[in-house]
Amino acid sequence: METRKKILVAPLNWGLGHATRCIPIIEALENHGFEPIIASDGAALMLLKKEFPQHVAVELPPYQIEYAKHGAFFNIRVLLQMGLMFNVIKKEQRIVKHLVAEHGISGIISDNRLGVYYSGLPSIFITHQVNMLSGTASGLASSLHRHFLKKYIECWVPDVKASPNLSGKLGHSEEDIPNLKYIGPISRLHKTSPEKHYDLAVLLSGAEPHRTTLENKLSEELNRFDGQVIFVRGVVEERQVTSRNGNITIYNFMSSDELEEVLNKSEIILCRPSYSTIMDIAKLCKKAFFIPSPENEEQEYLAKKLKRAGLAPFASQKAFKIEDLEKARMYKGLRDINGVAKWKDLFTLFKGK
């Protein structure tokens, strides 16, 4: 019997989006005869261990990049932490070298972990950020990012190359990047057509302290909402915890199957405009209302892009009021974009000669 080739899948732990969009990749690897090995840290690693308890899971060092409490200092804080990030990249390289030797790894898929590659093995980098949006530091950040992209045999962008697309200028560059490949949007969710059960689904995620700040604000605002609410806090813990507060059902986290069910049963989704969440909502063809993380230029750009296209409204975290949700009904909602990932073709890189 032919031995299943082992593929290392390593998403960044910065919010849950990088981990959740690796779920369909891990499933596709299984379906095509590969054995995935999972590597990450923190909540991202915990989530993937819950989704795939049958696979080896390895802890990588955390990037330890934190948001500033005051949005005006976001870009400055990230730049000041670049030194810490380069130290993590060196640690990743040492761990990857050890994993390749210990497990006989045949290929690598890294979702935004810049040090997870290995010379001599087909190494793939996944990102929707060909261009980085970091204020006055955008040029420097994009140059550094592309420096690392060159170390991978291919860079997969989960979007379509043509217009309309989901990522806009984030995932599309005027420069020629030879190893760039558009694989189509990817989502762990599937569209169904059940009867509506929830008037509103709230999905929280992202880095602290903004996740908690938004949770506290929405907890107050929802007291004035007349309708059934499912509230997923986005806090991955050892045990799933549920509670009920009037018309609001609260979960600390949900599995992919559970989330797929409740979102398909929900009329409107209130969430951050993170790219992975946008891909999920587009897959389900849902109406949404977005609240970007303060001073997160990527999320602000995506929210404005979707509003200009007449797909979904947004508001700042500070200005949002629960009455704003009514605006979502006047927008078309997100729609699935044609462009299904052809995993069999993409995985030929791992087949060898």
Short mmCIF file of C-alpha atoms in Angstrom, two decimals:
data_model
loop_
_atom_site.label_atom_id
_atom_site.label_comp_id
_atom_site.label_asym_id
_atom_site.label_seq_id
_atom_site.Cartn_x
_atom_site.Cartn_y
_atom_site.Cartn_z
CA MET A 1 0.00 0.00 0.00
CA GLU A 2 1.32 3.42 -0.96
CA THR A 3 2.39 5.58 2.01
CA ARG A 4 0.39 8.79 2.34
CA LYS A 5 2.62 11.83 1.85
CA LYS A 6 2.67 14.18 4.82
CA ILE A 7 1.92 17.87 4.26
CA LEU A 8 2.55 20.49 6.94
CA VAL A 9 -0.30 23.04 7.20
CA ALA A 10 0.59 26.09 9.31
CA PRO A 11 -1.80 29.05 9.71
CA LEU A 12 -0.97 32.28 11.51
CA ASN A 13 -2.67 32.77 14.88
CA TRP A 14 -3.95 36.33 14.49
CA GLY A 15 -7.69 36.14 14.87
CA LEU A 16 -9.22 32.85 13.72
CA GLY A 17 -9.54 33.60 10.00
CA HIS A 18 -6.23 32.07 8.93
CA ALA A 19 -7.09 28.85 10.76
CA THR A 20 -10.69 28.62 9.54
CA ARG A 21 -9.74 29.00 5.88
CA CYS A 22 -7.21 26.20 6.31
CA ILE A 23 -10.04 23.82 7.28
CA PRO A 24 -11.17 23.20 3.66
CA ILE A 25 -7.50 22.85 2.65
CA ILE A 26 -6.91 20.16 5.28
CA GLU A 27 -10.11 18.39 4.21
CA ALA A 28 -9.02 18.54 0.55
CA LEU A 29 -5.61 17.09 1.43
CA GLU A 30 -7.34 14.18 3.20
CA ASN A 31 -9.65 13.62 0.22
CA HIS A 32 -6.70 13.50 -2.17
CA GLY A 33 -4.70 10.95 -0.26
CA PHE A 34 -2.36 13.13 1.81
CA GLU A 35 -1.78 13.14 5.56
CA PRO A 36 -1.95 16.68 6.97
CA ILE A 37 0.19 17.71 9.93
CA ILE A 38 -1.08 20.83 11.68
CA ALA A 39 1.17 23.52 13.15
CA SER A 40 0.18 26.80 14.78
CA ASP A 41 -0.24 28.30 18.25
CA GLY A 42 -2.86 29.65 20.64
CA ALA A 43 -6.53 29.73 19.68
CA ALA A 44 -5.81 28.83 16.04
CA LEU A 45 -4.08 25.61 17.06
CA MET A 46 -6.80 24.77 19.59
CA LEU A 47 -9.52 25.29 16.97
CA LEU A 48 -7.81 23.02 14.42
CA LYS A 49 -7.16 20.34 17.03
CA LYS A 50 -10.90 20.33 17.79
CA GLU A 51 -11.76 20.11 14.08
CA PHE A 52 -9.12 17.45 13.30
CA PRO A 53 -8.33 15.44 16.46
CA GLN A 54 -7.05 12.56 14.31
CA HIS A 55 -4.03 14.50 13.01
CA VAL A 56 -0.66 15.32 14.54
CA ALA A 57 -0.68 18.91 15.83
CA VAL A 58 2.49 20.82 16.64
CA GLU A 59 2.90 24.10 18.51
CA LEU A 60 4.80 26.93 16.83
CA PRO A 61 6.04 30.11 18.56
CA PRO A 62 3.53 32.98 18.75
CA TYR A 63 4.15 36.09 16.68
CA GLN A 64 3.09 38.19 19.70
CA ILE A 65 1.97 41.16 17.60
CA GLU A 66 -0.69 43.03 19.53
CA TYR A 67 -3.07 45.84 18.68
CA ALA A 68 -2.58 49.14 20.43
CA LYS A 69 -5.40 50.03 22.81
CA HIS A 70 -5.76 53.33 20.96
CA GLY A 71 -6.21 52.87 17.22
CA ALA A 72 -4.08 55.86 16.28
CA PHE A 73 -0.99 53.95 17.38
CA PHE A 74 -1.81 50.71 15.51
CA ASN A 75 0.71 51.03 12.67
CA ILE A 76 3.46 52.38 14.92
CA ARG A 77 3.02 49.50 17.36
CA VAL A 78 3.16 46.88 14.60
CA LEU A 79 6.36 48.38 13.17
CA LEU A 80 7.99 48.46 16.61
CA GLN A 81 7.26 44.75 16.98
CA MET A 82 8.93 43.81 13.68
CA GLY A 83 12.09 42.79 15.54
CA LEU A 84 10.13 40.31 17.63
CA MET A 85 8.54 38.91 14.47
CA PHE A 86 11.93 38.27 12.83
CA ASN A 87 13.01 36.34 15.93
CA VAL A 88 9.88 34.19 15.62
CA ILE A 89 10.62 33.55 11.93
CA LYS A 90 14.06 32.19 12.88
CA LYS A 91 12.47 29.92 15.49
CA GLU A 92 9.94 28.71 12.92
CA GLN A 93 12.75 27.79 10.56
CA ARG A 94 14.46 25.66 13.23
CA ILE A 95 11.20 23.91 14.11
CA VAL A 96 10.33 23.25 10.45
CA LYS A 97 13.77 21.70 9.88
CA HIS A 98 13.16 19.38 12.84
CA LEU A 99 9.61 18.49 11.69
CA VAL A 100 10.77 17.63 8.18
CA ALA A 101 13.37 15.25 9.60
CA GLU A 102 11.09 13.73 12.26
CA HIS A 103 7.93 13.24 10.21
CA GLY A 104 9.26 12.92 6.67
CA ILE A 105 7.23 15.86 5.43
CA SER A 106 6.81 16.09 1.63
CA GLY A 107 5.33 19.58 1.32
CA ILE A 108 4.36 22.71 3.21
CA ILE A 109 1.35 25.04 3.12
CA SER A 110 1.85 28.20 5.18
CA ASP A 111 -0.99 30.66 5.71
CA ASN A 112 0.85 33.91 6.47
CA ARG A 113 3.57 32.31 8.63
CA LEU A 114 6.67 33.78 7.03
CA GLY A 115 9.17 31.28 8.41
CA VAL A 116 7.34 28.07 7.54
CA TYR A 117 9.14 26.91 4.39
CA TYR A 118 11.96 24.48 3.63
CA SER A 119 14.52 24.58 0.84
CA GLY A 120 14.17 21.51 -1.32
CA LEU A 121 10.49 20.92 -0.52
CA PRO A 122 7.50 22.39 -2.39
CA SER A 123 6.45 25.18 -0.02
CA ILE A 124 3.23 27.16 -0.59
CA PHE A 125 2.31 30.51 0.92
CA ILE A 126 -1.36 31.53 1.23
CA THR A 127 -2.28 35.21 1.49
CA HIS A 128 -4.90 37.67 0.29
CA GLN A 129 -2.45 40.51 1.03
CA VAL A 130 -0.19 40.91 -1.98
CA ASN A 131 -0.29 44.59 -1.09
CA MET A 132 -0.13 45.51 2.59
CA LEU A 133 -2.15 48.46 3.91
CA SER A 134 -0.20 50.01 6.80
CA GLY A 135 -0.59 53.76 6.38
CA THR A 136 2.70 55.53 5.69
CA ALA A 137 4.50 52.19 6.14
CA SER A 138 2.52 50.43 3.37
CA GLY A 139 5.39 50.51 0.88
CA LEU A 140 7.92 49.11 3.35
CA ALA A 141 5.51 46.46 4.62
CA SER A 142 4.61 45.33 1.07
CA SER A 143 8.30 45.12 0.09
CA LEU A 144 9.13 43.00 3.13
CA HIS A 145 6.14 40.80 2.47
CA ARG A 146 7.14 40.17 -1.14
CA HIS A 147 10.71 39.44 -0.04
CA PHE A 148 9.36 36.45 1.88
CA LEU A 149 6.93 35.44 -0.89
CA LYS A 150 9.92 34.73 -3.15
CA LYS A 151 11.01 31.96 -0.80
CA TYR A 152 7.94 29.88 -1.73
CA ILE A 153 7.44 27.92 -4.93
CA GLU A 154 3.90 29.32 -5.25
CA CYS A 155 1.81 31.99 -3.54
CA TRP A 156 -1.89 31.10 -3.49
CA VAL A 157 -4.36 33.98 -3.36
CA PRO A 158 -7.87 32.84 -2.29
CA ASP A 159 -9.67 35.00 -4.83
CA VAL A 160 -10.23 35.27 -8.56
CA LYS A 161 -7.90 37.31 -10.75
CA ALA A 162 -10.64 38.98 -12.78
CA SER A 163 -13.25 41.50 -11.66
CA PRO A 164 -15.53 41.31 -9.74
CA ASN A 165 -13.45 39.88 -6.94
CA LEU A 166 -13.43 39.99 -3.14
CA SER A 167 -9.96 41.26 -2.20
CA GLY A 168 -9.59 44.26 -4.54
CA LYS A 169 -6.19 45.95 -4.40
CA LEU A 170 -5.16 43.82 -1.42
CA GLY A 171 -4.88 40.69 -3.53
CA HIS A 172 -4.08 42.21 -6.92
CA SER A 173 -0.78 43.83 -7.81
CA GLU A 174 0.30 45.83 -10.84
CA GLU A 175 3.75 44.32 -10.40
CA ASP A 176 4.58 40.98 -11.99
CA ILE A 177 4.87 38.35 -9.25
CA PRO A 178 5.85 35.13 -11.06
CA ASN A 179 4.81 32.65 -8.35
CA LEU A 180 1.35 34.19 -7.80
CA LYS A 181 -1.64 31.90 -8.40
CA TYR A 182 -5.33 32.75 -7.90
CA ILE A 183 -7.11 29.67 -6.58
CA GLY A 184 -10.61 31.10 -6.03
CA PRO A 185 -12.29 31.98 -2.70
CA ILE A 186 -12.20 29.20 -0.10
CA SER A 187 -14.63 28.62 2.75
CA ARG A 188 -15.27 25.90 5.31
CA LEU A 189 -19.03 26.55 5.00
CA HIS A 190 -21.69 25.37 2.55
CA LYS A 191 -24.94 27.05 1.58
CA THR A 192 -28.24 25.40 2.50
CA SER A 193 -31.79 26.76 2.47
CA PRO A 194 -33.43 26.08 5.84
CA GLU A 195 -36.20 28.17 7.36
CA LYS A 196 -35.04 31.32 9.15
CA HIS A 197 -34.59 30.85 12.89
CA TYR A 198 -32.43 33.84 13.89
CA ASP A 199 -32.96 37.47 12.96
CA LEU A 200 -29.31 38.22 13.69
CA ALA A 201 -26.07 36.26 14.01
CA VAL A 202 -23.16 38.01 15.73
CA LEU A 203 -19.67 36.68 14.99
CA LEU A 204 -16.78 38.07 17.00
CA SER A 205 -13.12 37.37 16.31
CA GLY A 206 -9.81 39.13 15.96
CA ALA A 207 -7.05 40.32 18.22
CA GLU A 208 -7.47 41.80 21.68
CA PRO A 209 -8.32 44.22 23.16
CA HIS A 210 -10.70 45.16 20.33
CA ARG A 211 -12.58 41.85 20.38
CA THR A 212 -13.55 42.34 24.03
CA THR A 213 -14.33 46.03 23.53
CA LEU A 214 -16.77 45.20 20.73
CA GLU A 215 -18.31 42.35 22.72
CA ASN A 216 -19.03 44.71 25.61
CA LYS A 217 -20.51 47.34 23.31
CA LEU A 218 -22.75 44.87 21.47
CA SER A 219 -23.93 43.30 24.71
CA GLU A 220 -25.37 46.71 25.65
CA GLU A 221 -26.72 47.58 22.21
CA LEU A 222 -28.51 44.24 21.78
CA ASN A 223 -30.72 44.98 24.78
CA ARG A 224 -32.68 47.17 22.36
CA PHE A 225 -32.89 44.59 19.56
CA ASP A 226 -36.25 42.97 18.97
CA GLY A 227 -35.57 39.58 17.46
CA GLN A 228 -33.80 36.25 17.99
CA VAL A 229 -30.01 36.53 18.20
CA ILE A 230 -27.25 33.94 18.08
CA PHE A 231 -24.05 35.44 19.55
CA VAL A 232 -20.73 33.62 18.93
CA ARG A 233 -18.03 35.27 21.05
CA GLY A 234 -15.09 33.80 19.12
CA VAL A 235 -13.28 32.63 22.25
CA VAL A 236 -11.94 29.10 21.67
CA GLU A 237 -11.69 27.23 24.96
CA GLU A 238 -11.37 23.61 26.06
CA ARG A 239 -15.14 23.30 26.60
CA GLN A 240 -18.03 24.81 24.69
CA VAL A 241 -20.14 27.03 26.94
CA THR A 242 -23.65 28.27 26.15
CA SER A 243 -25.97 30.67 27.96
CA ARG A 244 -29.21 32.53 27.38
CA ASN A 245 -29.96 36.20 28.00
CA GLY A 246 -33.53 36.99 26.98
CA ASN A 247 -33.68 36.74 23.20
CA ILE A 248 -29.91 36.16 22.88
CA THR A 249 -28.29 32.71 22.77
CA ILE A 250 -24.55 32.98 23.51
CA TYR A 251 -21.75 30.56 22.61
CA ASN A 252 -18.06 30.99 23.38
CA PHE A 253 -17.24 29.19 20.10
CA MET A 254 -18.78 26.82 17.56
CA SER A 255 -17.51 24.01 15.39
CA SER A 256 -17.64 24.50 11.63
CA ASP A 257 -20.74 22.29 11.29
CA GLU A 258 -22.57 24.17 14.04
CA LEU A 259 -21.64 27.56 12.60
CA GLU A 260 -22.71 26.51 9.12
CA GLU A 261 -26.13 25.52 10.45
CA VAL A 262 -26.86 28.69 12.46
CA LEU A 263 -25.57 31.09 9.78
CA ASN A 264 -27.73 29.46 7.12
CA LYS A 265 -30.67 29.96 9.49
CA SER A 266 -29.83 33.65 10.13
CA GLU A 267 -31.17 36.66 8.24
CA ILE A 268 -28.32 39.13 8.90
CA ILE A 269 -24.72 38.58 10.05
CA LEU A 270 -22.97 41.23 12.16
CA CYS A 271 -19.19 40.83 12.22
CA ARG A 272 -15.73 42.19 11.39
CA PRO A 273 -14.92 42.50 7.67
CA SER A 274 -11.96 40.13 7.94
CA TYR A 275 -11.23 38.53 4.59
CA SER A 276 -11.92 34.96 5.72
CA THR A 277 -15.29 36.01 7.16
CA ILE A 278 -16.14 37.83 3.92
CA MET A 279 -15.39 34.63 1.96
CA ASP A 280 -17.69 32.67 4.32
CA ILE A 281 -20.57 35.16 4.00
CA ALA A 282 -20.19 35.28 0.22
CA LYS A 283 -20.35 31.49 0.10
CA LEU A 284 -23.63 31.57 2.04
CA CYS A 285 -25.02 34.52 0.02
CA LYS A 286 -26.01 36.42 3.16
CA LYS A 287 -26.76 40.01 4.09
CA ALA A 288 -24.22 41.46 6.50
CA PHE A 289 -23.31 44.50 8.56
CA PHE A 290 -19.61 45.11 9.20
CA ILE A 291 -17.73 46.82 12.04
CA PRO A 292 -14.02 47.12 11.17
CA SER A 293 -11.44 46.89 13.94
CA PRO A 294 -10.31 50.43 14.84
CA GLU A 295 -7.45 51.67 12.63
CA ASN A 296 -7.26 48.34 10.79
CA GLU A 297 -6.75 49.69 7.27
CA GLU A 298 -7.30 46.33 5.61
CA GLN A 299 -10.73 45.86 7.20
CA GLU A 300 -11.69 49.49 6.57
CA TYR A 301 -10.72 49.12 2.91
CA LEU A 302 -12.74 45.90 2.49
CA ALA A 303 -15.78 47.40 4.26
CA LYS A 304 -15.71 50.48 2.01
CA LYS A 305 -15.25 48.31 -1.10
CA LEU A 306 -18.31 46.21 -0.26
CA LYS A 307 -20.40 49.27 0.56
CA ARG A 308 -19.48 50.97 -2.76
CA ALA A 309 -20.55 47.79 -4.56
CA GLY A 310 -23.94 48.00 -2.82
CA LEU A 311 -23.39 44.68 -1.03
CA ALA A 312 -23.21 45.57 2.68
CA PRO A 313 -23.05 48.64 4.97
CA PHE A 314 -20.63 49.28 7.81
CA ALA A 315 -20.04 51.55 10.79
CA SER A 316 -17.09 52.35 13.02
CA GLN A 317 -16.88 50.54 16.35
CA LYS A 318 -17.31 53.82 18.22
CA ALA A 319 -20.29 55.09 16.22
CA PHE A 320 -22.28 51.86 15.79
CA LYS A 321 -25.84 51.79 17.13
CA ILE A 322 -28.13 48.78 16.96
CA GLU A 323 -30.58 50.77 14.82
CA ASP A 324 -27.91 50.81 12.07
CA LEU A 325 -28.68 47.16 11.33
CA GLU A 326 -31.79 48.19 9.41
CA LYS A 327 -29.48 49.52 6.68
CA ALA A 328 -28.39 45.96 5.85
CA ARG A 329 -31.83 45.19 4.46
CA MET A 330 -31.37 47.88 1.80
CA TYR A 331 -28.17 46.27 0.43
CA LYS A 332 -27.96 43.31 -1.94
CA GLY A 333 -25.92 41.11 0.37
CA LEU A 334 -22.78 39.21 -0.56
CA ARG A 335 -22.78 36.72 -3.41
CA ASP A 336 -20.67 33.69 -4.18
CA ILE A 337 -17.98 34.33 -6.78
CA ASN A 338 -17.34 31.69 -9.43
CA GLY A 339 -13.89 30.26 -8.94
CA VAL A 340 -13.75 26.92 -7.15
CA ALA A 341 -10.29 25.76 -6.03
CA LYS A 342 -9.09 22.84 -8.18
CA TRP A 343 -7.32 20.96 -5.43
CA LYS A 344 -6.26 18.00 -7.56
CA ASP A 345 -4.31 20.30 -9.87
CA LEU A 346 -2.96 22.46 -7.05
CA PHE A 347 -1.67 19.44 -5.11
CA THR A 348 0.34 18.08 -8.06
CA LEU A 349 3.28 20.03 -6.60
CA PHE A 350 3.37 17.46 -3.78
CA LYS A 351 3.25 14.38 -6.01
CA GLY A 352 6.92 14.40 -6.94
CA LYS A 353 8.36 13.08 -10.15
#
